[in-house]
Coordinates of C-alpha atoms and ligand atoms in Angstrom, one line a residue:
M414 CA -78.0 -67.7 -45.1
A415 CA -79.4 -66.3 -41.9
E416 CA -77.0 -65.3 -39.0
G417 CA -76.1 -68.3 -37.0
K418 CA -76.2 -70.7 -39.9
K419 CA -72.8 -72.3 -40.7
Q420 CA -70.6 -71.1 -43.4
A421 CA -70.9 -73.5 -46.3
T422 CA -67.3 -73.9 -47.4
W423 CA -65.3 -74.0 -44.2
G424 CA -68.0 -74.3 -41.6
G425 CA -67.4 -77.8 -40.5
R426 CA -65.8 -77.0 -37.1
F427 CA -68.0 -74.0 -36.3
S428 CA -71.1 -73.9 -34.2
E429 CA -72.4 -70.7 -35.8
G430 CA -71.8 -68.5 -38.8
P431 CA -70.1 -65.1 -38.8
A432 CA -71.9 -62.1 -37.4
E433 CA -73.4 -59.7 -39.9
R434 CA -70.8 -57.1 -39.3
M435 CA -68.1 -59.7 -39.7
V436 CA -69.6 -60.7 -43.1
R437 CA -69.4 -57.1 -44.3
F438 CA -65.9 -56.7 -42.8
S439 CA -64.5 -59.9 -44.1
E440 CA -65.9 -60.1 -47.6
S441 CA -63.7 -59.4 -50.6
V442 CA -66.1 -60.4 -53.4
S443 CA -67.2 -56.8 -53.9
F444 CA -63.7 -56.2 -55.4
D445 CA -62.2 -59.6 -56.2
C446 CA -65.1 -60.6 -58.4
R447 CA -63.1 -59.0 -61.3
L448 CA -60.8 -62.0 -60.9
A449 CA -63.6 -64.4 -62.0
P450 CA -62.3 -65.1 -65.5
Y451 CA -58.9 -66.0 -64.1
D452 CA -60.4 -68.0 -61.3
I453 CA -62.4 -70.0 -63.8
R454 CA -59.4 -70.6 -66.0
G455 CA -57.3 -71.6 -63.0
S456 CA -60.0 -74.1 -61.8
Q457 CA -60.4 -75.6 -65.3
A458 CA -56.6 -76.2 -65.6
H459 CA -56.6 -77.6 -62.0
A460 CA -59.5 -80.0 -62.8
R461 CA -57.8 -81.2 -66.0
M462 CA -54.6 -81.7 -64.0
L463 CA -56.5 -83.7 -61.4
A464 CA -57.9 -85.9 -64.1
H465 CA -54.5 -86.2 -65.8
V466 CA -52.9 -87.7 -62.7
G467 CA -56.0 -89.8 -61.9
L468 CA -57.2 -87.9 -58.8
I469 CA -60.6 -87.4 -60.4
R470 CA -62.2 -89.1 -63.5
K471 CA -62.0 -87.5 -67.0
D472 CA -65.8 -87.2 -67.2
E473 CA -65.8 -85.4 -63.8
A474 CA -63.2 -83.0 -65.1
E475 CA -65.2 -82.4 -68.2
A476 CA -68.4 -81.8 -66.2
I477 CA -66.5 -79.3 -64.0
C478 CA -65.0 -77.5 -67.0
A479 CA -68.4 -77.2 -68.7
G480 CA -70.0 -76.1 -65.5
L481 CA -67.3 -73.4 -65.0
D482 CA -67.9 -72.2 -68.6
A483 CA -71.6 -71.8 -67.7
V484 CA -70.8 -70.0 -64.5
G485 CA -68.5 -67.7 -66.5
K486 CA -71.2 -66.9 -69.0
T487 CA -73.7 -66.0 -66.2
I488 CA -71.0 -63.8 -64.6
A489 CA -70.2 -62.1 -67.9
A490 CA -73.9 -61.5 -68.5
G491 CA -74.1 -59.8 -65.1
D492 CA -76.6 -62.3 -63.9
F493 CA -74.5 -63.9 -61.2
N494 CA -75.7 -63.5 -57.6
W495 CA -72.5 -62.7 -55.6
D496 CA -73.0 -63.6 -52.0
P497 CA -70.8 -61.7 -49.4
R498 CA -71.3 -64.6 -47.0
L499 CA -69.2 -66.7 -49.3
E500 CA -66.5 -64.2 -48.7
D501 CA -64.7 -64.1 -52.0
V502 CA -64.7 -64.8 -55.7
H503 CA -63.3 -68.3 -55.2
M504 CA -65.9 -69.6 -52.8
N505 CA -68.8 -67.9 -54.7
I506 CA -67.8 -69.6 -57.9
E507 CA -67.1 -73.0 -56.3
Q508 CA -70.5 -72.9 -54.5
A509 CA -72.4 -72.0 -57.7
L510 CA -70.6 -74.7 -59.6
T511 CA -71.2 -77.4 -56.9
A512 CA -74.9 -76.6 -56.9
Q513 CA -75.0 -77.6 -60.6
V514 CA -72.2 -80.1 -60.9
P515 CA -71.8 -82.6 -58.0
A516 CA -68.3 -83.6 -59.1
A517 CA -67.2 -80.1 -58.2
A518 CA -67.0 -81.2 -54.6
R519 CA -63.7 -82.8 -55.7
L520 CA -62.4 -79.6 -57.4
H521 CA -60.6 -78.2 -54.3
T522 CA -58.5 -81.4 -54.0
A523 CA -54.8 -80.5 -53.5
R524 CA -55.6 -76.8 -53.6
S525 CA -56.0 -73.9 -51.2
R526 CA -57.4 -70.5 -51.7
N527 CA -54.0 -69.3 -50.9
D528 CA -52.3 -70.7 -54.0
Q529 CA -55.6 -70.1 -55.9
V530 CA -55.7 -66.4 -55.3
A531 CA -51.9 -66.1 -56.0
T532 CA -52.5 -67.8 -59.3
D533 CA -55.5 -65.5 -60.2
M534 CA -53.5 -62.5 -59.4
R535 CA -50.5 -63.5 -61.5
L536 CA -52.8 -64.2 -64.4
F537 CA -54.4 -60.8 -63.8
L538 CA -51.1 -59.0 -63.6
K539 CA -49.8 -60.6 -66.9
D540 CA -52.9 -59.2 -68.7
A541 CA -52.8 -55.9 -66.9
C542 CA -49.1 -55.4 -67.9
A543 CA -49.8 -56.4 -71.5
A544 CA -52.7 -53.9 -71.6
L545 CA -50.7 -51.1 -70.1
I546 CA -47.8 -51.7 -72.5
G547 CA -50.3 -51.4 -75.3
N548 CA -51.7 -48.1 -73.8
G549 CA -48.2 -46.8 -73.3
R550 CA -47.2 -47.6 -76.8
A551 CA -50.3 -45.7 -78.1
L552 CA -49.2 -42.7 -76.0
I553 CA -45.6 -42.9 -77.4
A554 CA -47.0 -43.1 -80.9
A555 CA -49.1 -40.0 -80.3
L556 CA -46.1 -38.2 -78.9
I557 CA -43.9 -39.2 -81.9
D558 CA -46.6 -38.0 -84.2
R559 CA -46.8 -34.7 -82.4
A560 CA -43.0 -34.4 -82.2
E561 CA -42.8 -34.8 -86.0
A562 CA -45.5 -32.1 -86.5
V563 CA -43.7 -29.6 -84.3
K564 CA -40.1 -30.4 -85.1
G565 CA -39.4 -27.0 -86.6
I566 CA -40.6 -25.2 -83.5
W567 CA -38.1 -24.0 -80.9
I568 CA -39.0 -23.0 -77.3
P569 CA -37.0 -22.1 -74.3
G570 CA -35.9 -25.0 -72.2
Y571 CA -36.1 -24.4 -68.5
T572 CA -34.2 -25.2 -65.3
H573 CA -35.6 -23.9 -62.0
L574 CA -38.5 -22.8 -64.2
Q575 CA -36.2 -20.0 -65.5
R576 CA -35.5 -19.7 -69.2
A577 CA -32.3 -21.6 -69.7
Q578 CA -31.4 -22.6 -73.3
P579 CA -33.3 -23.1 -76.5
V580 CA -34.6 -26.6 -77.3
S581 CA -37.0 -27.9 -79.9
M582 CA -40.5 -28.6 -78.8
A583 CA -40.0 -32.1 -80.3
H584 CA -37.0 -32.7 -78.0
H585 CA -39.1 -31.8 -75.1
L586 CA -41.8 -34.3 -76.2
L587 CA -39.2 -37.0 -76.9
A588 CA -37.9 -36.6 -73.3
Y589 CA -41.3 -37.9 -72.2
V590 CA -41.2 -40.7 -74.8
E591 CA -38.0 -41.9 -73.1
M592 CA -39.6 -41.9 -69.7
I593 CA -42.7 -43.8 -70.9
A594 CA -40.5 -46.3 -72.7
R595 CA -38.8 -47.1 -69.3
D596 CA -42.2 -47.4 -67.7
L597 CA -43.1 -50.0 -70.3
K598 CA -39.9 -51.9 -69.4
R599 CA -40.9 -51.9 -65.8
W600 CA -44.3 -53.5 -66.7
E601 CA -42.5 -56.0 -68.9
Q602 CA -40.4 -57.0 -65.9
V603 CA -43.5 -57.4 -63.7
A604 CA -45.1 -59.6 -66.4
E605 CA -42.0 -61.7 -66.6
Q606 CA -41.9 -62.1 -62.9
A607 CA -45.6 -63.0 -62.8
N608 CA -45.0 -65.7 -65.3
H609 CA -44.5 -68.5 -62.7
C610 CA -47.4 -70.7 -61.6
P611 CA -47.9 -70.9 -57.9
L612 CA -50.7 -73.6 -58.1
G613 CA -49.6 -76.6 -56.1
S614 CA -48.2 -74.6 -53.2
G615 CA -51.4 -75.4 -51.4
A616 CA -52.0 -73.5 -48.2
L617 CA -48.3 -73.2 -47.6
A618 CA -46.8 -76.7 -47.7
G619 CA -47.9 -78.2 -51.0
T620 CA -49.8 -81.5 -50.8
T621 CA -49.3 -85.2 -50.2
L622 CA -51.3 -85.9 -53.3
P623 CA -49.5 -86.8 -56.6
I624 CA -50.2 -83.6 -58.5
D625 CA -48.4 -82.4 -61.7
R626 CA -47.5 -78.8 -61.3
L627 CA -45.9 -78.5 -64.7
F628 CA -49.1 -79.7 -66.3
T629 CA -51.2 -76.9 -64.7
A630 CA -48.5 -74.3 -65.4
R631 CA -48.5 -75.3 -69.1
E632 CA -52.3 -75.2 -69.3
L633 CA -52.4 -71.7 -67.9
G634 CA -49.7 -70.3 -70.1
F635 CA -47.1 -69.9 -67.4
V636 CA -44.4 -70.8 -69.9
D637 CA -41.1 -69.3 -71.1
A638 CA -40.2 -68.2 -74.6
E639 CA -39.6 -71.9 -75.6
G640 CA -42.9 -73.0 -74.2
K641 CA -41.4 -74.6 -71.1
P642 CA -43.6 -74.4 -68.0
Q643 CA -42.5 -72.3 -65.1
V644 CA -43.5 -72.8 -61.5
T645 CA -42.7 -71.0 -58.3
R646 CA -39.9 -72.6 -56.4
N647 CA -41.0 -72.4 -52.8
S648 CA -44.5 -73.1 -51.6
M649 CA -44.2 -70.7 -48.6
D650 CA -42.8 -67.9 -50.6
A651 CA -45.5 -68.4 -53.3
V652 CA -48.4 -67.8 -50.9
A653 CA -46.7 -65.3 -48.5
D654 CA -44.9 -62.7 -50.5
R655 CA -46.4 -59.8 -52.4
D656 CA -43.3 -58.2 -53.9
L657 CA -44.7 -58.8 -57.4
Y658 CA -47.7 -56.7 -56.5
M659 CA -45.4 -54.1 -54.9
D660 CA -43.4 -53.9 -58.1
F661 CA -46.6 -53.5 -60.1
V662 CA -48.0 -50.6 -58.1
H663 CA -44.5 -49.1 -58.0
A664 CA -44.3 -49.3 -61.8
C665 CA -47.7 -47.7 -62.0
S666 CA -46.7 -44.9 -59.6
V667 CA -43.5 -44.1 -61.6
A668 CA -45.5 -43.9 -64.8
G669 CA -48.1 -41.8 -62.9
I670 CA -45.3 -39.4 -61.8
H671 CA -44.1 -39.1 -65.4
L672 CA -47.6 -38.4 -66.7
S673 CA -48.0 -35.9 -63.9
R674 CA -44.9 -34.0 -64.9
M675 CA -46.1 -34.0 -68.5
A676 CA -49.4 -32.7 -67.4
E677 CA -47.8 -29.9 -65.4
D678 CA -45.7 -28.8 -68.3
W679 CA -48.7 -28.6 -70.6
I680 CA -50.8 -26.8 -68.0
L681 CA -48.0 -24.2 -67.9
W682 CA -47.7 -24.1 -71.7
N683 CA -51.4 -23.7 -72.1
A684 CA -51.5 -20.7 -69.6
A685 CA -51.7 -17.3 -71.2
E686 CA -48.3 -16.4 -69.7
F687 CA -46.6 -19.1 -71.8
G688 CA -49.1 -19.7 -74.6
F689 CA -47.0 -22.4 -76.4
I690 CA -50.0 -24.7 -77.0
D691 CA -53.7 -24.8 -77.2
L692 CA -55.4 -27.8 -75.5
P693 CA -58.2 -29.6 -77.2
D694 CA -61.7 -28.6 -76.1
A695 CA -62.6 -32.3 -75.7
Y696 CA -60.2 -32.5 -72.7
T697 CA -60.8 -29.2 -71.1
T698 CA -63.8 -27.8 -69.1
G699 CA -65.4 -24.5 -68.6
S700 CA -66.2 -22.4 -65.5
S701 CA -69.7 -22.2 -64.1
L702 CA -69.1 -18.5 -63.3
M703 CA -66.4 -17.2 -65.7
P704 CA -67.5 -17.6 -69.3
Q705 CA -64.1 -17.1 -70.8
K706 CA -62.4 -19.9 -68.9
K707 CA -61.1 -23.1 -70.6
N708 CA -59.5 -25.1 -67.8
P709 CA -57.0 -27.9 -68.3
D710 CA -59.0 -30.3 -66.0
A711 CA -57.8 -33.5 -67.7
L712 CA -54.2 -32.6 -67.0
E713 CA -54.9 -31.5 -63.5
L714 CA -56.7 -34.8 -62.8
I715 CA -53.7 -36.7 -64.1
R716 CA -51.5 -34.7 -61.9
G717 CA -53.8 -35.3 -58.9
K718 CA -54.2 -39.0 -59.5
S719 CA -50.4 -39.5 -59.4
G720 CA -50.7 -38.9 -55.6
R721 CA -53.1 -41.7 -55.2
L722 CA -50.9 -44.1 -57.2
C723 CA -48.0 -43.3 -54.9
G724 CA -50.3 -43.9 -51.9
H725 CA -50.9 -47.5 -53.2
V726 CA -47.2 -48.2 -53.0
T727 CA -47.1 -47.2 -49.4
A728 CA -50.3 -49.1 -48.6
M729 CA -48.8 -52.3 -50.1
Q730 CA -45.5 -52.0 -48.3
M731 CA -47.0 -51.2 -44.9
M732 CA -49.4 -54.2 -45.3
V733 CA -46.7 -56.7 -46.0
K734 CA -43.9 -55.5 -43.7
G735 CA -43.8 -57.5 -40.4
L736 CA -46.1 -60.2 -41.5
P737 CA -45.0 -63.7 -40.4
L738 CA -44.8 -66.3 -43.0
T739 CA -46.9 -67.4 -44.7
Y740 CA -50.4 -66.3 -45.7
N741 CA -52.2 -63.9 -43.3
R742 CA -55.6 -62.4 -44.0
D743 CA -54.0 -59.0 -44.1
L744 CA -53.0 -60.0 -47.6
Q745 CA -56.6 -59.7 -48.8
E746 CA -56.0 -56.0 -48.6
D747 CA -53.6 -56.3 -51.5
K748 CA -56.2 -56.3 -54.2
P749 CA -57.8 -52.8 -54.0
P750 CA -54.4 -51.0 -54.5
V751 CA -53.4 -53.3 -57.3
F752 CA -56.8 -52.9 -59.1
D753 CA -57.0 -49.2 -58.6
A754 CA -53.4 -48.7 -59.7
F755 CA -54.2 -50.5 -62.9
D756 CA -57.5 -48.7 -63.5
T757 CA -56.1 -45.3 -62.7
I758 CA -52.9 -45.5 -64.7
Q759 CA -54.8 -46.9 -67.7
D760 CA -57.3 -44.1 -67.6
C761 CA -54.5 -41.6 -67.3
L762 CA -52.7 -43.1 -70.3
L763 CA -55.8 -43.1 -72.4
V764 CA -56.8 -39.5 -71.5
L765 CA -53.3 -38.2 -72.0
T766 CA -53.1 -39.8 -75.4
G767 CA -56.3 -37.9 -76.4
V768 CA -54.8 -34.7 -75.1
V769 CA -51.6 -35.2 -77.1
E770 CA -53.5 -36.0 -80.3
G771 CA -55.5 -32.9 -79.9
M772 CA -53.1 -30.3 -78.7
R773 CA -52.0 -27.6 -81.1
P774 CA -48.7 -25.6 -80.9
R775 CA -48.7 -21.8 -81.2
P776 CA -45.6 -21.2 -83.3
D777 CA -45.8 -17.4 -83.0
R778 CA -45.8 -17.5 -79.2
C779 CA -43.0 -20.1 -79.2
A780 CA -40.9 -17.9 -81.6
A781 CA -41.4 -14.8 -79.4
A782 CA -40.3 -16.7 -76.3
V783 CA -37.3 -18.3 -77.9
A784 CA -36.1 -15.0 -79.3
D785 CA -34.9 -14.0 -75.9
P786 CA -31.2 -13.5 -76.6
A787 CA -30.3 -14.4 -73.0
L788 CA -31.1 -18.0 -73.9
L789 CA -27.9 -18.0 -75.9
A790 CA -25.6 -16.5 -73.3
T791 CA -24.0 -20.0 -72.8
D792 CA -23.4 -20.2 -76.6
L793 CA -21.5 -16.9 -76.2
V794 CA -19.4 -18.5 -73.5
D795 CA -18.7 -21.3 -76.0
Y796 CA -17.7 -18.7 -78.6
L797 CA -15.0 -17.5 -76.3
V798 CA -14.0 -21.0 -75.4
T799 CA -13.4 -21.8 -79.1
K800 CA -11.1 -18.7 -79.1
G801 CA -9.0 -20.3 -76.4
K802 CA -10.4 -18.7 -73.3
P803 CA -10.7 -21.0 -70.3
F804 CA -14.4 -21.8 -69.6
R805 CA -14.5 -20.3 -66.1
E806 CA -13.1 -17.0 -67.3
A807 CA -15.3 -17.0 -70.4
H808 CA -18.4 -17.6 -68.1
H809 CA -17.3 -14.6 -66.0
V810 CA -16.9 -12.3 -69.1
I811 CA -20.3 -13.1 -70.4
G812 CA -21.7 -12.7 -66.9
A813 CA -20.3 -9.2 -67.0
L814 CA -21.9 -8.7 -70.4
V815 CA -25.3 -9.7 -69.0
A816 CA -24.9 -7.3 -66.1
K817 CA -24.0 -4.5 -68.6
A818 CA -27.1 -5.2 -70.7
E819 CA -29.2 -5.1 -67.5
E820 CA -27.6 -1.9 -66.5
E821 CA -28.2 -0.3 -69.9
G822 CA -31.8 -1.8 -69.9
C823 CA -31.2 -3.4 -73.3
A824 CA -31.2 -7.0 -74.7
L825 CA -27.9 -8.9 -74.5
N826 CA -27.4 -8.7 -78.3
A827 CA -28.2 -5.0 -78.4
L828 CA -25.0 -4.0 -76.7
S829 CA -22.6 -2.2 -79.1
D830 CA -19.5 -3.9 -80.5
A831 CA -17.4 -1.2 -78.8
V832 CA -18.8 -1.9 -75.4
V833 CA -18.4 -5.7 -75.6
A834 CA -14.9 -5.4 -77.0
E835 CA -14.0 -3.3 -74.0
I836 CA -15.1 -6.1 -71.7
D837 CA -13.2 -8.7 -73.7
P838 CA -11.4 -8.0 -77.0
L839 CA -11.9 -11.6 -78.0
L840 CA -15.6 -10.6 -78.6
E841 CA -15.0 -9.5 -82.2
S842 CA -17.4 -8.1 -84.8
D843 CA -19.0 -11.6 -85.5
W844 CA -20.1 -12.0 -81.8
K845 CA -23.7 -11.4 -82.7
E846 CA -23.9 -14.3 -85.1
V847 CA -24.2 -16.5 -82.0
F848 CA -27.7 -15.2 -81.5
D849 CA -29.1 -16.9 -84.6
V850 CA -31.3 -19.6 -83.0
A851 CA -31.3 -21.8 -86.1
T852 CA -27.5 -22.0 -86.2
A853 CA -27.4 -22.5 -82.4
M854 CA -29.7 -25.5 -82.7
S855 CA -27.9 -27.0 -85.7
R856 CA -24.7 -27.0 -83.6
R857 CA -26.3 -29.3 -81.0
N858 CA -26.0 -32.2 -83.3
R859 CA -24.4 -34.9 -81.1
P860 CA -26.3 -37.9 -79.8
G861 CA -29.0 -37.0 -77.3
M862 CA -29.0 -33.3 -78.2
P863 CA -31.9 -31.2 -79.6
G864 CA -30.4 -30.4 -83.0
P865 CA -32.7 -31.0 -86.0
E866 CA -30.6 -33.9 -87.3
Q867 CA -30.7 -35.7 -84.0
I868 CA -34.5 -35.1 -83.7
D869 CA -35.1 -36.5 -87.2
G870 CA -33.0 -39.5 -86.2
E871 CA -34.8 -40.1 -83.0
I872 CA -38.3 -39.7 -84.6
Q873 CA -37.3 -42.3 -87.2
R874 CA -35.8 -44.6 -84.6
W875 CA -39.0 -44.5 -82.6
K876 CA -41.1 -45.1 -85.7
D877 CA -39.0 -48.2 -86.4
V878 CA -39.4 -49.4 -82.8
L879 CA -43.2 -48.9 -83.0
G880 CA -43.5 -50.4 -86.4
N881 CA -41.4 -53.5 -85.6
R882 CA -43.2 -54.5 -82.5
S883 CA -46.9 -53.7 -83.4
Ligands
LIG86 N1 -60.0 -63.7 -50.3 C1 -58.7 -64.2 -49.8 C2 -57.6 -63.2 -50.1 O1 -57.7 -62.5 -51.1 C3 -58.4 -65.5 -50.4 C4 -57.5 -66.3 -49.6 C5 -58.1 -66.7 -48.4 N2 -57.3 -67.6 -47.6 C6 -57.6 -67.9 -46.3 N3 -56.7 -68.7 -45.7 N4 -58.5 -67.3 -45.6 O2 -56.7 -63.1 -49.4

């Protein structure tokens, strides 16, 4: 269509078409074309509903549905000619269909692009959440597998990035499993929220025509656990609000933050200074200058991409805040953040799963690190507590012991019995038994703690969870 020619879909009242630069500025088809499969399903359900209530004939609905199937095939084959002058996926498909199927001129009856795009996006989000839940479960499975493989390995746990107390490497990995599991719940909630059909809301105020919203909802799978159709309750809300998308990008950003923290831990563990793990070659890269380098690029990219995921949350919130009801064209800007949040977090989940599957622990380095007796200074406090000393005083006594060891330039457990007994006579000849890491770990055997029994239980529990639901 040359400049000046009317826009085919809404051009009735216009004397000329949009300027070239307006076409470029206004089009969304370059990114919303990925909604095509949902748009086609939505239109087919809508056509069937129109026939069901007698607004179009059955043969017209059939021709429309068959025509949409054909358009869908052309799109899937990559042969569709997307035209930015037709603005978006909806008008591109409708125009292509109408060129083949005259009855398609009736398809937009009782519908607006406002409820159409809201429907497409809800269908997209339901699929996106299901996909991410699958990807997240694969990552959890990989983490459980790894946790089981390393469950006999102890490492220092850190606070303030200072050695704090011993934990098992499995416990550290299982901490991330808990986080991802909550991420999956957030996506489940988004999918649940998405599961209400907005079609029939029209532009903002529904329609005067006798449509059957429940029919369309059922056709599109917007149904509850009992198969009962679910529709949005307010036509203005349905076309105006975007909290569902905000929840989605937020859920993706929280998951991204979790993955970023995991990435950071493993970047540290992989560094020579820690040396707790070796990362798989398949997820690391070399240096163009320094031949010895093996860089944790996959993990660094995961860490970096979490920033962009958080940016999408802000973009969505700023876009919606202050918009008058109902639809405003600003809302077209909702799609790039939603799509990119999905693509980015999915890639991160897939790549991280590969890293987890391929990473190898270095038990010797872990054993050397966890052998630091200072890690059990707190256990020594507990030793005094069991002998009746108030915790605050016991803490002070062991603090004095640590200072003494520093002064003598020796390890905490290398102080002599005489020296420690002088600091506190409750420190009897068995005081050094506290420094046996295996015993120390086995004592941490209550729910949520890193003792071996708890770890075994948690691994088994997760295996059951994964087994039951896959
Ligand atoms: N491409 C548009 C969007 O994503 C579809 C809705 C257009 N509605 C309108 N009234 N111009 O927002």
